[in-house]
Amino acid sequence: VTGVQTCALPILARAKRSLAGLPGGGGTPLAAGLDCAFLMADSIKRKGQTPTVIVLTDGQIPDQGPIYLDLIRQLRVLGITISTVLVGSDAPDAFLVEMAQVGGGSFYQTNDPRNLPKIFLADVTVASGESRPASSTRSSSTPTAPSAPPRS
C-alpha cells in the first residue's frame, strides 16, 4: 500500500508490553486515545504524509458525548481521517457510526478479532485512495466498510 508506514519490531514489542499493563473492563478511554492520535497524526502530517486514525473498541465508551465529536471535527479540519472498529456485537454502534461519519472515515464491525488485520488494511487502502469503501457495514467473518463520503 502506497504511503503506509510500518512499525519496527521493537516498537511493536514495546506497544504489546504497554497494552498488557493496562487494566481491562473499565470502558474505552476515548479522550486520551484521541489526544494521543492527534499528536501522532500531526507529526505524520508535518512529514507530508496523510494520517488516518482507527478507533478500536468493544463499544463500551462510558461517556459518549459531543466532546468526542468536537475533537474529531478538529482532527478533520487538519485533514486527518477517523474510522471506527467495533469488536463484538454486545454494544450499540450508533455512536461509532456517527464518529466515523464526522471523521470522514468508515465504520467496521466484526465478531472475530482475527479480522482486525484485514480491516486495518482495508481502511488504510481506502484512506490512501487505492480503493473505495464497500457497501456493507457489518461482518462476522469478512470485514467490510460502509459507503462513506470521499476522504479529503
mmCIF file of C-alpha atoms in Angstrom:
data_model
loop_
_atom_site.group_PDB
_atom_site.id
_atom_site.type_symbol
_atom_site.label_atom_id
_atom_site.label_comp_id
_atom_site.label_asym_id
_atom_site.label_seq_id
_atom_site.Cartn_x
_atom_site.Cartn_y
_atom_site.Cartn_z
ATOM 1 C CA VAL A 1 0.000 0.000 0.000
ATOM 2 C CA THR A 2 1.449 3.321 -1.041
ATOM 3 C CA GLY A 3 2.448 5.718 1.744
ATOM 4 C CA VAL A 4 1.792 3.329 4.614
ATOM 5 C CA GLN A 5 4.340 3.315 7.408
ATOM 6 C CA THR A 6 5.029 0.106 9.258
ATOM 7 C CA CYS A 7 6.262 -0.055 12.814
ATOM 8 C CA ALA A 8 9.622 -1.562 13.565
ATOM 9 C CA LEU A 9 9.572 -4.741 15.623
ATOM 10 C CA PRO A 10 10.948 -3.059 18.792
ATOM 11 C CA ILE A 11 8.104 -0.556 18.670
ATOM 12 C CA LEU A 12 5.538 -3.352 18.380
ATOM 13 C CA ALA A 13 7.102 -5.231 21.287
ATOM 14 C CA ARG A 14 7.046 -2.081 23.421
ATOM 15 C CA ALA A 15 3.411 -1.468 22.470
ATOM 16 C CA LYS A 16 2.485 -5.033 23.439
ATOM 17 C CA ARG A 17 4.142 -4.612 26.847
ATOM 18 C CA SER A 18 2.364 -1.293 27.378
ATOM 19 C CA LEU A 19 -1.028 -2.715 26.409
ATOM 20 C CA ALA A 20 -0.532 -5.734 28.650
ATOM 21 C CA GLY A 21 -0.177 -3.393 31.630
ATOM 22 C CA LEU A 22 -3.491 -1.622 31.045
ATOM 23 C CA PRO A 23 -6.430 -2.560 33.231
ATOM 24 C CA GLY A 24 -9.420 -4.069 31.453
ATOM 25 C CA GLY A 25 -13.138 -3.779 31.979
ATOM 26 C CA GLY A 26 -13.371 -0.041 32.510
ATOM 27 C CA GLY A 27 -14.530 1.078 29.101
ATOM 28 C CA THR A 28 -12.600 2.629 26.244
ATOM 29 C CA PRO A 29 -10.603 5.734 27.328
ATOM 30 C CA LEU A 30 -11.540 7.605 24.185
ATOM 31 C CA ALA A 31 -10.408 11.129 25.134
ATOM 32 C CA ALA A 32 -6.852 10.043 25.945
ATOM 33 C CA GLY A 33 -6.719 7.978 22.774
ATOM 34 C CA LEU A 34 -7.887 10.860 20.580
ATOM 35 C CA ASP A 35 -5.356 13.209 22.189
ATOM 36 C CA CYS A 36 -2.557 10.743 21.506
ATOM 37 C CA ALA A 37 -3.837 10.164 17.972
ATOM 38 C CA PHE A 38 -3.781 13.917 17.348
ATOM 39 C CA LEU A 39 -0.123 14.183 18.376
ATOM 40 C CA MET A 40 0.914 11.209 16.256
ATOM 41 C CA ALA A 41 -1.164 12.258 13.244
ATOM 42 C CA ASP A 42 0.123 15.837 13.446
ATOM 43 C CA SER A 43 3.689 14.528 13.362
ATOM 44 C CA ILE A 44 2.900 12.386 10.312
ATOM 45 C CA LYS A 45 1.181 15.315 8.586
ATOM 46 C CA ARG A 46 4.261 17.518 9.115
ATOM 47 C CA LYS A 47 6.254 14.939 7.139
ATOM 48 C CA GLY A 48 3.918 15.490 4.189
ATOM 49 C CA GLN A 49 2.021 12.242 4.658
ATOM 50 C CA THR A 50 -1.720 11.740 5.095
ATOM 51 C CA PRO A 51 -2.604 10.313 8.508
ATOM 52 C CA THR A 52 -5.633 8.223 9.334
ATOM 53 C CA VAL A 53 -6.793 7.254 12.808
ATOM 54 C CA ILE A 54 -8.591 3.993 13.551
ATOM 55 C CA VAL A 55 -10.512 3.823 16.837
ATOM 56 C CA LEU A 56 -10.667 0.197 18.029
ATOM 57 C CA THR A 57 -13.201 -0.561 20.766
ATOM 58 C CA ASP A 58 -15.571 -3.090 22.217
ATOM 59 C CA GLY A 59 -18.131 -0.276 22.215
ATOM 60 C CA GLN A 60 -18.036 0.237 25.980
ATOM 61 C CA ILE A 61 -17.458 4.003 25.858
ATOM 62 C CA PRO A 62 -18.618 5.245 29.259
ATOM 63 C CA ASP A 63 -19.298 8.872 28.442
ATOM 64 C CA GLN A 64 -20.406 9.109 24.834
ATOM 65 C CA GLY A 65 -20.928 12.756 24.180
ATOM 66 C CA PRO A 66 -20.433 15.740 21.926
ATOM 67 C CA ILE A 67 -16.912 16.421 23.211
ATOM 68 C CA TYR A 68 -15.636 13.443 21.191
ATOM 69 C CA LEU A 69 -17.379 14.621 18.045
ATOM 70 C CA ASP A 70 -15.861 18.086 18.583
ATOM 71 C CA LEU A 71 -12.372 16.541 18.883
ATOM 72 C CA ILE A 72 -12.977 14.549 15.709
ATOM 73 C CA ARG A 73 -14.130 17.687 13.863
ATOM 74 C CA GLN A 74 -10.873 19.381 14.899
ATOM 75 C CA LEU A 75 -8.890 16.439 13.526
ATOM 76 C CA ARG A 76 -10.855 16.611 10.251
ATOM 77 C CA VAL A 77 -10.041 20.320 9.876
ATOM 78 C CA LEU A 78 -6.381 19.245 9.928
ATOM 79 C CA GLY A 79 -7.044 16.693 7.178
ATOM 80 C CA ILE A 80 -6.960 13.682 9.483
ATOM 81 C CA THR A 81 -9.456 10.883 8.779
ATOM 82 C CA ILE A 82 -11.022 8.889 11.623
ATOM 83 C CA SER A 83 -12.543 5.419 11.210
ATOM 84 C CA THR A 84 -14.048 3.223 13.916
ATOM 85 C CA VAL A 85 -13.908 -0.526 14.524
ATOM 86 C CA LEU A 86 -16.314 -2.316 16.851
ATOM 87 C CA VAL A 87 -15.214 -5.770 18.005
ATOM 88 C CA GLY A 88 -18.218 -7.754 19.193
ATOM 89 C CA SER A 89 -21.916 -7.135 18.989
ATOM 90 C CA ASP A 90 -22.822 -6.512 22.627
ATOM 91 C CA ALA A 91 -22.722 -2.715 22.386
ATOM 92 C CA PRO A 92 -24.819 -0.281 20.358
ATOM 93 C CA ASP A 93 -22.945 1.048 17.372
ATOM 94 C CA ALA A 94 -24.776 4.297 16.534
ATOM 95 C CA PHE A 95 -22.175 6.494 18.252
ATOM 96 C CA LEU A 96 -19.287 4.741 16.478
ATOM 97 C CA VAL A 97 -21.059 5.103 13.137
ATOM 98 C CA GLU A 98 -21.534 8.822 13.845
ATOM 99 C CA MET A 99 -17.879 9.204 14.847
ATOM 100 C CA ALA A 100 -16.769 7.647 11.555
ATOM 101 C CA GLN A 101 -19.155 9.838 9.553
ATOM 102 C CA VAL A 102 -17.962 13.024 11.283
ATOM 103 C CA GLY A 103 -14.370 11.838 10.848
ATOM 104 C CA GLY A 104 -14.763 11.250 7.107
ATOM 105 C CA GLY A 105 -13.883 7.607 7.644
ATOM 106 C CA SER A 106 -15.601 4.249 7.741
ATOM 107 C CA PHE A 107 -17.284 2.162 10.409
ATOM 108 C CA TYR A 108 -16.376 -1.521 10.678
ATOM 109 C CA GLN A 109 -17.776 -4.262 12.907
ATOM 110 C CA THR A 110 -16.534 -7.780 13.419
ATOM 111 C CA ASN A 111 -17.149 -10.512 15.962
ATOM 112 C CA ASP A 112 -13.825 -12.170 15.157
ATOM 113 C CA PRO A 113 -10.659 -10.323 16.255
ATOM 114 C CA ARG A 114 -8.707 -12.301 13.654
ATOM 115 C CA ASN A 115 -10.339 -9.999 11.086
ATOM 116 C CA LEU A 116 -8.636 -6.915 12.501
ATOM 117 C CA PRO A 117 -5.563 -7.006 10.209
ATOM 118 C CA LYS A 118 -7.884 -7.205 7.174
ATOM 119 C CA ILE A 119 -9.984 -4.329 8.491
ATOM 120 C CA PHE A 120 -6.939 -2.151 9.164
ATOM 121 C CA LEU A 121 -5.522 -2.884 5.717
ATOM 122 C CA ALA A 122 -8.880 -2.183 4.067
ATOM 123 C CA ASP A 123 -9.172 1.151 5.875
ATOM 124 C CA VAL A 124 -5.637 2.257 5.051
ATOM 125 C CA THR A 125 -6.192 1.235 1.423
ATOM 126 C CA VAL A 126 -9.342 3.377 1.286
ATOM 127 C CA ALA A 127 -7.612 6.269 3.081
ATOM 128 C CA SER A 128 -4.754 6.194 0.573
ATOM 129 C CA GLY A 129 -7.221 6.414 -2.307
ATOM 130 C CA GLU A 130 -6.330 2.981 -3.665
ATOM 131 C CA SER A 131 -9.822 1.597 -3.027
ATOM 132 C CA ARG A 132 -13.380 2.714 -2.336
ATOM 133 C CA PRO A 133 -15.400 1.537 0.679
ATOM 134 C CA ALA A 134 -17.666 -1.478 0.263
ATOM 135 C CA SER A 135 -21.388 -1.166 0.770
ATOM 136 C CA SER A 136 -21.937 -3.289 3.908
ATOM 137 C CA THR A 137 -21.298 -2.150 7.479
ATOM 138 C CA ARG A 138 -21.092 -5.429 9.364
ATOM 139 C CA SER A 139 -19.443 -8.757 9.126
ATOM 140 C CA SER A 140 -18.593 -11.590 11.461
ATOM 141 C CA SER A 141 -16.239 -13.316 9.044
ATOM 142 C CA THR A 142 -15.195 -10.918 6.302
ATOM 143 C CA PRO A 143 -14.681 -7.283 7.273
ATOM 144 C CA THR A 144 -16.273 -4.641 5.111
ATOM 145 C CA ALA A 145 -16.777 -0.914 5.285
ATOM 146 C CA PRO A 146 -19.853 1.201 4.602
ATOM 147 C CA SER A 147 -20.227 3.657 1.843
ATOM 148 C CA ALA A 148 -18.671 6.878 3.059
ATOM 149 C CA PRO A 149 -18.119 10.360 1.754
ATOM 150 C CA PRO A 150 -14.879 10.772 -0.188
ATOM 151 C CA ARG A 151 -11.902 11.405 2.059
ATOM 152 C CA SER A 152 -10.078 14.643 1.699
#
